[in-house]
PDB file of C-alpha atoms in Angstrom:
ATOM      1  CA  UNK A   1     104.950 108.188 105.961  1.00  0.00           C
ATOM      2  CA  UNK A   2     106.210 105.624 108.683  1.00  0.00           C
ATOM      3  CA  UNK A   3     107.767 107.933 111.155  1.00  0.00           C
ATOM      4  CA  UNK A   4     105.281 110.770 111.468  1.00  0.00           C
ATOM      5  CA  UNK A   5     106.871 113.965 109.718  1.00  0.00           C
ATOM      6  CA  UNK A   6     106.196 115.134 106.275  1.00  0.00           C
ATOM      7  CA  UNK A   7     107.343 113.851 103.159  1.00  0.00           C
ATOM      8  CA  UNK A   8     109.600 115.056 100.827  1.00  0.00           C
ATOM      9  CA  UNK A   9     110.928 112.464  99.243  1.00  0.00           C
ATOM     10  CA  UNK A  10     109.248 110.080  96.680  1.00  0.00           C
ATOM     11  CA  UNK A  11     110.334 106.469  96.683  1.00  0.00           C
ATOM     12  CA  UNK A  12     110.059 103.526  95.268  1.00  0.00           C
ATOM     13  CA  UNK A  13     109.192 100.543  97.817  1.00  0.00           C
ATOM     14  CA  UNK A  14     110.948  98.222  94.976  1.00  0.00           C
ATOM     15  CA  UNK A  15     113.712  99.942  94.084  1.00  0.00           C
ATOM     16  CA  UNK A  16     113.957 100.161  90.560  1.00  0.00           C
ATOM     17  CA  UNK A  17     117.036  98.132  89.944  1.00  0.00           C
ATOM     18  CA  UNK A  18     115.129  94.920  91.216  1.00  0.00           C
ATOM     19  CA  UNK A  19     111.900  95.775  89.275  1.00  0.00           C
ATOM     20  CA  UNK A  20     112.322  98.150  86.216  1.00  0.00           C
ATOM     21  CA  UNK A  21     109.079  97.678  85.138  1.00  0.00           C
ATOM     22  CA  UNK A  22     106.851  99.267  87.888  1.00  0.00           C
ATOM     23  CA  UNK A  23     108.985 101.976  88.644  1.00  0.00           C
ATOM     24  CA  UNK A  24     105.946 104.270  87.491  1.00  0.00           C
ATOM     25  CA  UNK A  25     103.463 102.355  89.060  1.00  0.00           C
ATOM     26  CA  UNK A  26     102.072 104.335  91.824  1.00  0.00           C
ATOM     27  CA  UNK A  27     101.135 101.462  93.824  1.00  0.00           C
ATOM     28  CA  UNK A  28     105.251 101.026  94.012  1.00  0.00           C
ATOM     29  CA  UNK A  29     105.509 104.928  95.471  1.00  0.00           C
ATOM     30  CA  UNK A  30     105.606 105.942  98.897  1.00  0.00           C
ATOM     31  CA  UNK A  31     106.423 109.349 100.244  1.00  0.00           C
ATOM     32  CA  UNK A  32     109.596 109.581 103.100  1.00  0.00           C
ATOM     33  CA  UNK A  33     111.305 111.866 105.175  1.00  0.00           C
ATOM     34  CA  UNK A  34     114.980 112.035 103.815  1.00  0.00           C
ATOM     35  CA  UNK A  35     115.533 110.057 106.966  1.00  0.00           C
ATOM     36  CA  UNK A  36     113.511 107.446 106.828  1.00  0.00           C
ATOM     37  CA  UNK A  37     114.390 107.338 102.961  1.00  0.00           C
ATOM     38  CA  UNK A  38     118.296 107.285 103.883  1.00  0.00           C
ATOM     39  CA  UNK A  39     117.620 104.258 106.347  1.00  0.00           C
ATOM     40  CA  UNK A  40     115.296 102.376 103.950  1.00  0.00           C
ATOM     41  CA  UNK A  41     118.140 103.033 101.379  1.00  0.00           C
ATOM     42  CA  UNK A  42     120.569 101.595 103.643  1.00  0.00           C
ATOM     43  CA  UNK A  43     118.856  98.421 104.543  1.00  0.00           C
ATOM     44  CA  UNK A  44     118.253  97.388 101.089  1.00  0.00           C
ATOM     45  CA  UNK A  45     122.029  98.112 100.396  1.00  0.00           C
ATOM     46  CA  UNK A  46     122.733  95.777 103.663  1.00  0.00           C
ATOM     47  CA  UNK A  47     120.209  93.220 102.277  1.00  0.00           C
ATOM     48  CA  UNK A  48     121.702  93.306  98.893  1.00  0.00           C
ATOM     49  CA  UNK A  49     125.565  93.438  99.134  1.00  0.00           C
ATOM     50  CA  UNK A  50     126.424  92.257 102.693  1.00  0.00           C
ATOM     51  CA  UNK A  51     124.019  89.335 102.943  1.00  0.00           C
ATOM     52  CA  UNK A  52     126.195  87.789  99.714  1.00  0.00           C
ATOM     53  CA  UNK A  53     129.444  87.495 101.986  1.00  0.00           C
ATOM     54  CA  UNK A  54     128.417  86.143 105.556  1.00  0.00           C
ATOM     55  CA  UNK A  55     127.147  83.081 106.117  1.00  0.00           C
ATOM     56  CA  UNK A  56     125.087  84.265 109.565  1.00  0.00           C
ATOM     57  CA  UNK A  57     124.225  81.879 112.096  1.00  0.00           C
ATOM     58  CA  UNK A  58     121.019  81.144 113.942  1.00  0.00           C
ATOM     59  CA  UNK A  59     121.297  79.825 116.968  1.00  0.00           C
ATOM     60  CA  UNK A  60     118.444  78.718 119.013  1.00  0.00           C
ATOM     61  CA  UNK A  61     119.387  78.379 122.705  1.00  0.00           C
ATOM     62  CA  UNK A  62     116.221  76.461 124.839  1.00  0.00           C
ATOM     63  CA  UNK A  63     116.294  74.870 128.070  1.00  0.00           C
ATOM     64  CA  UNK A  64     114.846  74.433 131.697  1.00  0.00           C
ATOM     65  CA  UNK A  65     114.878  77.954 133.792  1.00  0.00           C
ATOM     66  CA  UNK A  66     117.758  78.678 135.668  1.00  0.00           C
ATOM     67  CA  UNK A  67     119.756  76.560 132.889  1.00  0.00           C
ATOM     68  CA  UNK A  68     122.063  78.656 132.279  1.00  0.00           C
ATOM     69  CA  UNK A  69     121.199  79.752 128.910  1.00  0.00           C
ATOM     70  CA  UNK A  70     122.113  83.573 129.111  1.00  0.00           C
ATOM     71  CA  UNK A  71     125.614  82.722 130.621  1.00  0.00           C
ATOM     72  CA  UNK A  72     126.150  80.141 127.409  1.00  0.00           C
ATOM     73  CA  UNK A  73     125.580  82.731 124.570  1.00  0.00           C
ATOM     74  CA  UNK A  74     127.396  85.197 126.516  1.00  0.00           C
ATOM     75  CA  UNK A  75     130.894  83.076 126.631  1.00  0.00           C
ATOM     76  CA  UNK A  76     129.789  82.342 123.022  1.00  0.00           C
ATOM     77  CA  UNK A  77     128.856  85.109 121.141  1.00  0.00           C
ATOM     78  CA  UNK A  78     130.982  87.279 118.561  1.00  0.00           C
ATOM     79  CA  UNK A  79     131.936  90.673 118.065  1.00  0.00           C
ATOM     80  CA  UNK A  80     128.832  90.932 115.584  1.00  0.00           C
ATOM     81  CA  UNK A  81     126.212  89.021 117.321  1.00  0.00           C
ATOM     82  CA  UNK A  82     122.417  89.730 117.689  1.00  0.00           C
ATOM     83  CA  UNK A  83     121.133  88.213 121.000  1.00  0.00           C
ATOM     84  CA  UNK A  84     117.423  88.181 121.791  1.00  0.00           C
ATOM     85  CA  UNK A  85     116.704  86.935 125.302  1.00  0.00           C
ATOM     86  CA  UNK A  86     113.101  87.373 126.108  1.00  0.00           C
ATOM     87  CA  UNK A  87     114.114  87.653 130.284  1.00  0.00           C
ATOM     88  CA  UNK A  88     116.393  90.676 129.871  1.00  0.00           C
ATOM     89  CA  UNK A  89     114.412  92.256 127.007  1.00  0.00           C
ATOM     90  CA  UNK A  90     111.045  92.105 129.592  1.00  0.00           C
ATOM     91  CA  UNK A  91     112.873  93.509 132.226  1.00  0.00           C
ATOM     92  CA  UNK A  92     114.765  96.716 130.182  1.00  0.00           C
ATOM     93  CA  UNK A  93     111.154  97.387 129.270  1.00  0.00           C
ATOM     94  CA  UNK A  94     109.331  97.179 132.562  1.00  0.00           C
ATOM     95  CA  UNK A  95     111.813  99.218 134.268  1.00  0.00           C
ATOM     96  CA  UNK A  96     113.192  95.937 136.647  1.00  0.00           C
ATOM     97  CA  UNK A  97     116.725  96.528 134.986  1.00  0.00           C
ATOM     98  CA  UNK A  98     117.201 100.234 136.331  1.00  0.00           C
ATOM     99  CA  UNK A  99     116.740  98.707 139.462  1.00  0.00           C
ATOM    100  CA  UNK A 100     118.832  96.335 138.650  1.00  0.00           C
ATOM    101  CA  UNK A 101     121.441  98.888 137.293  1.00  0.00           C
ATOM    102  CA  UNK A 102     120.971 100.346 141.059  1.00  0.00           C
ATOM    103  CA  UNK A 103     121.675  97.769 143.569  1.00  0.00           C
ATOM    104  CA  UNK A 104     124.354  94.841 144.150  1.00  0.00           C
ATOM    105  CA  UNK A 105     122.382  92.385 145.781  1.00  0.00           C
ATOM    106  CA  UNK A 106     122.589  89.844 143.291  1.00  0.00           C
ATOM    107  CA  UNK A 107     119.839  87.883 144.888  1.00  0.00           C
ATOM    108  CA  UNK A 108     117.490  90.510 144.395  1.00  0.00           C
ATOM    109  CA  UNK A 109     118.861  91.179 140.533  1.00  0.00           C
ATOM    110  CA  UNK A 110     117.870  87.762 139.690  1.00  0.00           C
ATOM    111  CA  UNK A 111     114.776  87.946 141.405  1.00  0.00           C
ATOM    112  CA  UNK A 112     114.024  91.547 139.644  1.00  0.00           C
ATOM    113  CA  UNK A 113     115.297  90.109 135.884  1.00  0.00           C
ATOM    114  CA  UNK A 114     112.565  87.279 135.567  1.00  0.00           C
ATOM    115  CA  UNK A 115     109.824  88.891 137.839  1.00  0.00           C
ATOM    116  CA  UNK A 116     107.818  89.678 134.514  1.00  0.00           C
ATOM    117  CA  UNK A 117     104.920  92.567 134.249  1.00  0.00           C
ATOM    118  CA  UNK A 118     102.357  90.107 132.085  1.00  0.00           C
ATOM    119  CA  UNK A 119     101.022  94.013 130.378  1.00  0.00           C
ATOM    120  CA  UNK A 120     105.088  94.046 128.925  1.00  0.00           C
ATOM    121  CA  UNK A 121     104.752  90.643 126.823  1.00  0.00           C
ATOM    122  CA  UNK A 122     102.677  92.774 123.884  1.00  0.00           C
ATOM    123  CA  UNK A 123     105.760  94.360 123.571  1.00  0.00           C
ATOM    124  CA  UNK A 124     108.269  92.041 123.657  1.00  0.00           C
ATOM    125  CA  UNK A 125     106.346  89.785 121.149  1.00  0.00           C
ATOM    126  CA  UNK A 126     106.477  92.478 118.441  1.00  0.00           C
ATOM    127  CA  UNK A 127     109.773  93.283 118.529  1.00  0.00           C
ATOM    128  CA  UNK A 128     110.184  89.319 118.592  1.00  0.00           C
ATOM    129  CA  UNK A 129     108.128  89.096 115.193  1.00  0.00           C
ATOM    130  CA  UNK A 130     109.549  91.831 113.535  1.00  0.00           C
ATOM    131  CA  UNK A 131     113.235  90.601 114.572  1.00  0.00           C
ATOM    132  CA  UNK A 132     112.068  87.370 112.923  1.00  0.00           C
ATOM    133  CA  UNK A 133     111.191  88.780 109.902  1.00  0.00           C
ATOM    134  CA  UNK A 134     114.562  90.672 109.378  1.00  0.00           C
ATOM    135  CA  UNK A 135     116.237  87.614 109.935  1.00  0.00           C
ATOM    136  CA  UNK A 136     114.292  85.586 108.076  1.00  0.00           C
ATOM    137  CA  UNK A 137     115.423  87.586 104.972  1.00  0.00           C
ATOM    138  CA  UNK A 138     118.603  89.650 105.749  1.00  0.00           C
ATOM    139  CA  UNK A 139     121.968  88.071 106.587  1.00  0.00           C
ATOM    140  CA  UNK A 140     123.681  91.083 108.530  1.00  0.00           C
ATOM    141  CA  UNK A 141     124.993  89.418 111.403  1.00  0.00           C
ATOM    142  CA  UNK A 142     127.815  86.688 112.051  1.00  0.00           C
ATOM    143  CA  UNK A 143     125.408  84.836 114.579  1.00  0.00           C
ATOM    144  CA  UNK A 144     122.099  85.448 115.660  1.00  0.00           C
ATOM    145  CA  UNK A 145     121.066  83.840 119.193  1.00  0.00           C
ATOM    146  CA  UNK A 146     117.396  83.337 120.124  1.00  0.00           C
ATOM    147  CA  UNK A 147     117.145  82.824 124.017  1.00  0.00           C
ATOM    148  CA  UNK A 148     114.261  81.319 125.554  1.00  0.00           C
ATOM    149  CA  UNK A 149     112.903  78.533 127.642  1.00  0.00           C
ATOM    150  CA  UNK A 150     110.673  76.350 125.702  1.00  0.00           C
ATOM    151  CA  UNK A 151     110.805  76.169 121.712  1.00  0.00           C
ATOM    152  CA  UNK A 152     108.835  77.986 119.342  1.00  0.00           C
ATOM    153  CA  UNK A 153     107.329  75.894 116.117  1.00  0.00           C
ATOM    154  CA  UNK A 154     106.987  79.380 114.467  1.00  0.00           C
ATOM    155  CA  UNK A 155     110.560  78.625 114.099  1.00  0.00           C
ATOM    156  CA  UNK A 156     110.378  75.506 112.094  1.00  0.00           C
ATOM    157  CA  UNK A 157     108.748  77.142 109.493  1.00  0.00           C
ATOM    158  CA  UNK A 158     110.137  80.665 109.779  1.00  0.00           C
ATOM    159  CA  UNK A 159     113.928  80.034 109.577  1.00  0.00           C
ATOM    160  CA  UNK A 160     113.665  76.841 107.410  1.00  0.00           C
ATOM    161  CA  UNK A 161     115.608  78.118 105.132  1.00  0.00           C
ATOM    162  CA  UNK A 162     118.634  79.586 107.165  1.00  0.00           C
ATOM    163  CA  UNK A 163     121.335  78.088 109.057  1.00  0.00           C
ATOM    164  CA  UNK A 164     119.362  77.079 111.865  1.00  0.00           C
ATOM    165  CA  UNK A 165     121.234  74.952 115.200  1.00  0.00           C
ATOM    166  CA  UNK A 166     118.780  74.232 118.375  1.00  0.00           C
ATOM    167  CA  UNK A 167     120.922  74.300 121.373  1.00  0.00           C
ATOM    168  CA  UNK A 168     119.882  72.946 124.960  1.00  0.00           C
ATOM    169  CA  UNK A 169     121.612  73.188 128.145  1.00  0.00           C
ATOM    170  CA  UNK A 170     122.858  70.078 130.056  1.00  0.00           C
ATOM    171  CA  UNK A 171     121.481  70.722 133.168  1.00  0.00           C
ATOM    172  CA  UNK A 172     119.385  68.653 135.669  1.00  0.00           C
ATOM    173  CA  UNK A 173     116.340  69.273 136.279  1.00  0.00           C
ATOM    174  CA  UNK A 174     117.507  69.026 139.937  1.00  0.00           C
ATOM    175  CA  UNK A 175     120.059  71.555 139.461  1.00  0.00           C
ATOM    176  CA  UNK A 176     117.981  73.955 138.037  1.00  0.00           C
ATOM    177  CA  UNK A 177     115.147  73.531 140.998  1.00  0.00           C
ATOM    178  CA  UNK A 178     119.116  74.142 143.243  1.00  0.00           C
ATOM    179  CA  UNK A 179     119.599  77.561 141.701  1.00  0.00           C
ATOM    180  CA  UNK A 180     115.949  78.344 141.602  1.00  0.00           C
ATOM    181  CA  UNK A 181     115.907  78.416 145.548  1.00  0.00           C
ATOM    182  CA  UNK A 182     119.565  79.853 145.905  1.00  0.00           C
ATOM    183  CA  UNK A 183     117.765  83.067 144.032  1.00  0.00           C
ATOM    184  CA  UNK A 184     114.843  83.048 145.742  1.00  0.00           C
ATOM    185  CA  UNK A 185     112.988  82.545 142.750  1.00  0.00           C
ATOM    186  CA  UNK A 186     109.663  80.985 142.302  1.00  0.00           C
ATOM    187  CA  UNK A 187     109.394  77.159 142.177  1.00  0.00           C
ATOM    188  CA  UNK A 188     105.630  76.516 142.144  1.00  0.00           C
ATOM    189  CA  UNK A 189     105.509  75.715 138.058  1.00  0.00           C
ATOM    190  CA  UNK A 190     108.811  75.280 137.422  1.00  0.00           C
ATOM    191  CA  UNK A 191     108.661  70.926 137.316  1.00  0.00           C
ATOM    192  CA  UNK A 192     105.446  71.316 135.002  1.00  0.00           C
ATOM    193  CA  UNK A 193     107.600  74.164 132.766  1.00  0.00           C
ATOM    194  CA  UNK A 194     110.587  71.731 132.082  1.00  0.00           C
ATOM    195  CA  UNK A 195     107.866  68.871 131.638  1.00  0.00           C
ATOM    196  CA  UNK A 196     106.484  71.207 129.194  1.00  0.00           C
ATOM    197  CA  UNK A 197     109.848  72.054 127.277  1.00  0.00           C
ATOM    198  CA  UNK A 198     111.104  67.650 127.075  1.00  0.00           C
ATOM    199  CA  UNK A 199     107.332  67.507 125.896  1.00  0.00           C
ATOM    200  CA  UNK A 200     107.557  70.382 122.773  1.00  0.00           C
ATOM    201  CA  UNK A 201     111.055  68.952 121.742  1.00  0.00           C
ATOM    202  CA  UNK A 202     109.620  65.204 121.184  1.00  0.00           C
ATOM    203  CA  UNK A 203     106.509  66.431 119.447  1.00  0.00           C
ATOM    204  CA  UNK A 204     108.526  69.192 117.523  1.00  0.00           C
ATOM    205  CA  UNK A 205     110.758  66.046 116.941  1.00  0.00           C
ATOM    206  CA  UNK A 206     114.255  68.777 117.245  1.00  0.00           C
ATOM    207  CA  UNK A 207     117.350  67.914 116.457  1.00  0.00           C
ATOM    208  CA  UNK A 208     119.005  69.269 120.149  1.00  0.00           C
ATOM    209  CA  UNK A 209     122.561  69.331 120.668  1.00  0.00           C
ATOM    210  CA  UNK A 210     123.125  69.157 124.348  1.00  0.00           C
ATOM    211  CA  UNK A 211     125.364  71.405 125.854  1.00  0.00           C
ATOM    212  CA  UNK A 212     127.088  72.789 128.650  1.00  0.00           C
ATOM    213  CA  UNK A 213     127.694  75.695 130.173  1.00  0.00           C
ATOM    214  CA  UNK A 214     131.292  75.939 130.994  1.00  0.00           C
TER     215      UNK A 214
END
């Protein structure tokens, strides 16, 4: 049972109209809730009919901090997006965006949105894999965007067979360090960081299109 209450409900983790032949095998049975059952039901009905129609989008959106990343997918994205930026997903789980939510200063937001608790990352790295994996074999959205600041080779292996566009920011290094200050955000590492992210996209030899954010 995945979510904890008893079973009622025998089902078949293949359904039966994809594999006939073990729908008595009782290695192919699980027991649900008629919750978890109608959800299951209506994922592999997603899966199934929807993915046929839409051609979704994956976009992977990289760059320096302070780039302007977050402020490119949001002038960008559709009506039926899925956005996954690492920043604002840390911060809605270490509690940072209810203060956020709770003051005006918008210095102190953007010093509150990437001042990480290191315990969170568990966290946001599992619902990072398991977002991959849905991706990787469902087709429910028009786009998908993938925020973060230096690229992930998982990726290259991952989405390889999707619809897959790397996206970096045009903005200077110097510009970056610019913003940094104006929101009194740390610069100690951030030279060696954007050192780090030119280095990953010559060895991960990526096809980046360069672009702005306005």
């Amino acid at each position: 049972m995945r979510c904890g209450l008893e079973g009622n409900i025998v089902d078949h983790i293949v359904p039966s109209e994809d594999d006939w032949e073990d729908r008595l095998d009782v290695d192919n049975l699980e027991t649900l809730c008629q919750r978890c059952h109608n959800l299951k039901t209506r994922r592999e009905w997603i899966k199934k009919n929807k993915g046929r129609e839409r051609a979704m989008h994956i976009h992977i959106v990289v760059g320096y901090p302070a780039s302007g990343k977050s402020t490119y997918v949001a002038r960008h994205m559709t009506s039926h997006d899925l956005i996954y930026d690492y920043d604002l997903l840390t911060s809605s789980l270490d509690g940072s965006m209810l203060n956020v939510l709770n003051t005006t200063d918008v210095e102190a937001n953007n010093r509150m949105i990437h001042k990480h608790n290191i315990d969170v990352n568990d966290y946001v790295q599992i619902i990072y894999e398991m977002l991959l994996r849905k991706i990787k074999s469902e087709k429910t959205f028009e786009n998908v965007w993938l925020i973060m600041t230096k690229p992930d080779d998982r990726l290259l292996t991952l989405l390889s067979s999707n619809n897959v566009e790397w996206l970096m920011l045009d903005t200077s290094k110097e510009e970056c360090i610019s913003r940094l200050h104006k929101q009194h955000r740390d610069t100690t590492d951030s030279y060696k960081i954007m050192n780090d992210v030119d280095r990953l996209i010559d060895e991960l030899d990526l096809e980046i299109k360069k672009v702005k954010t306005n």
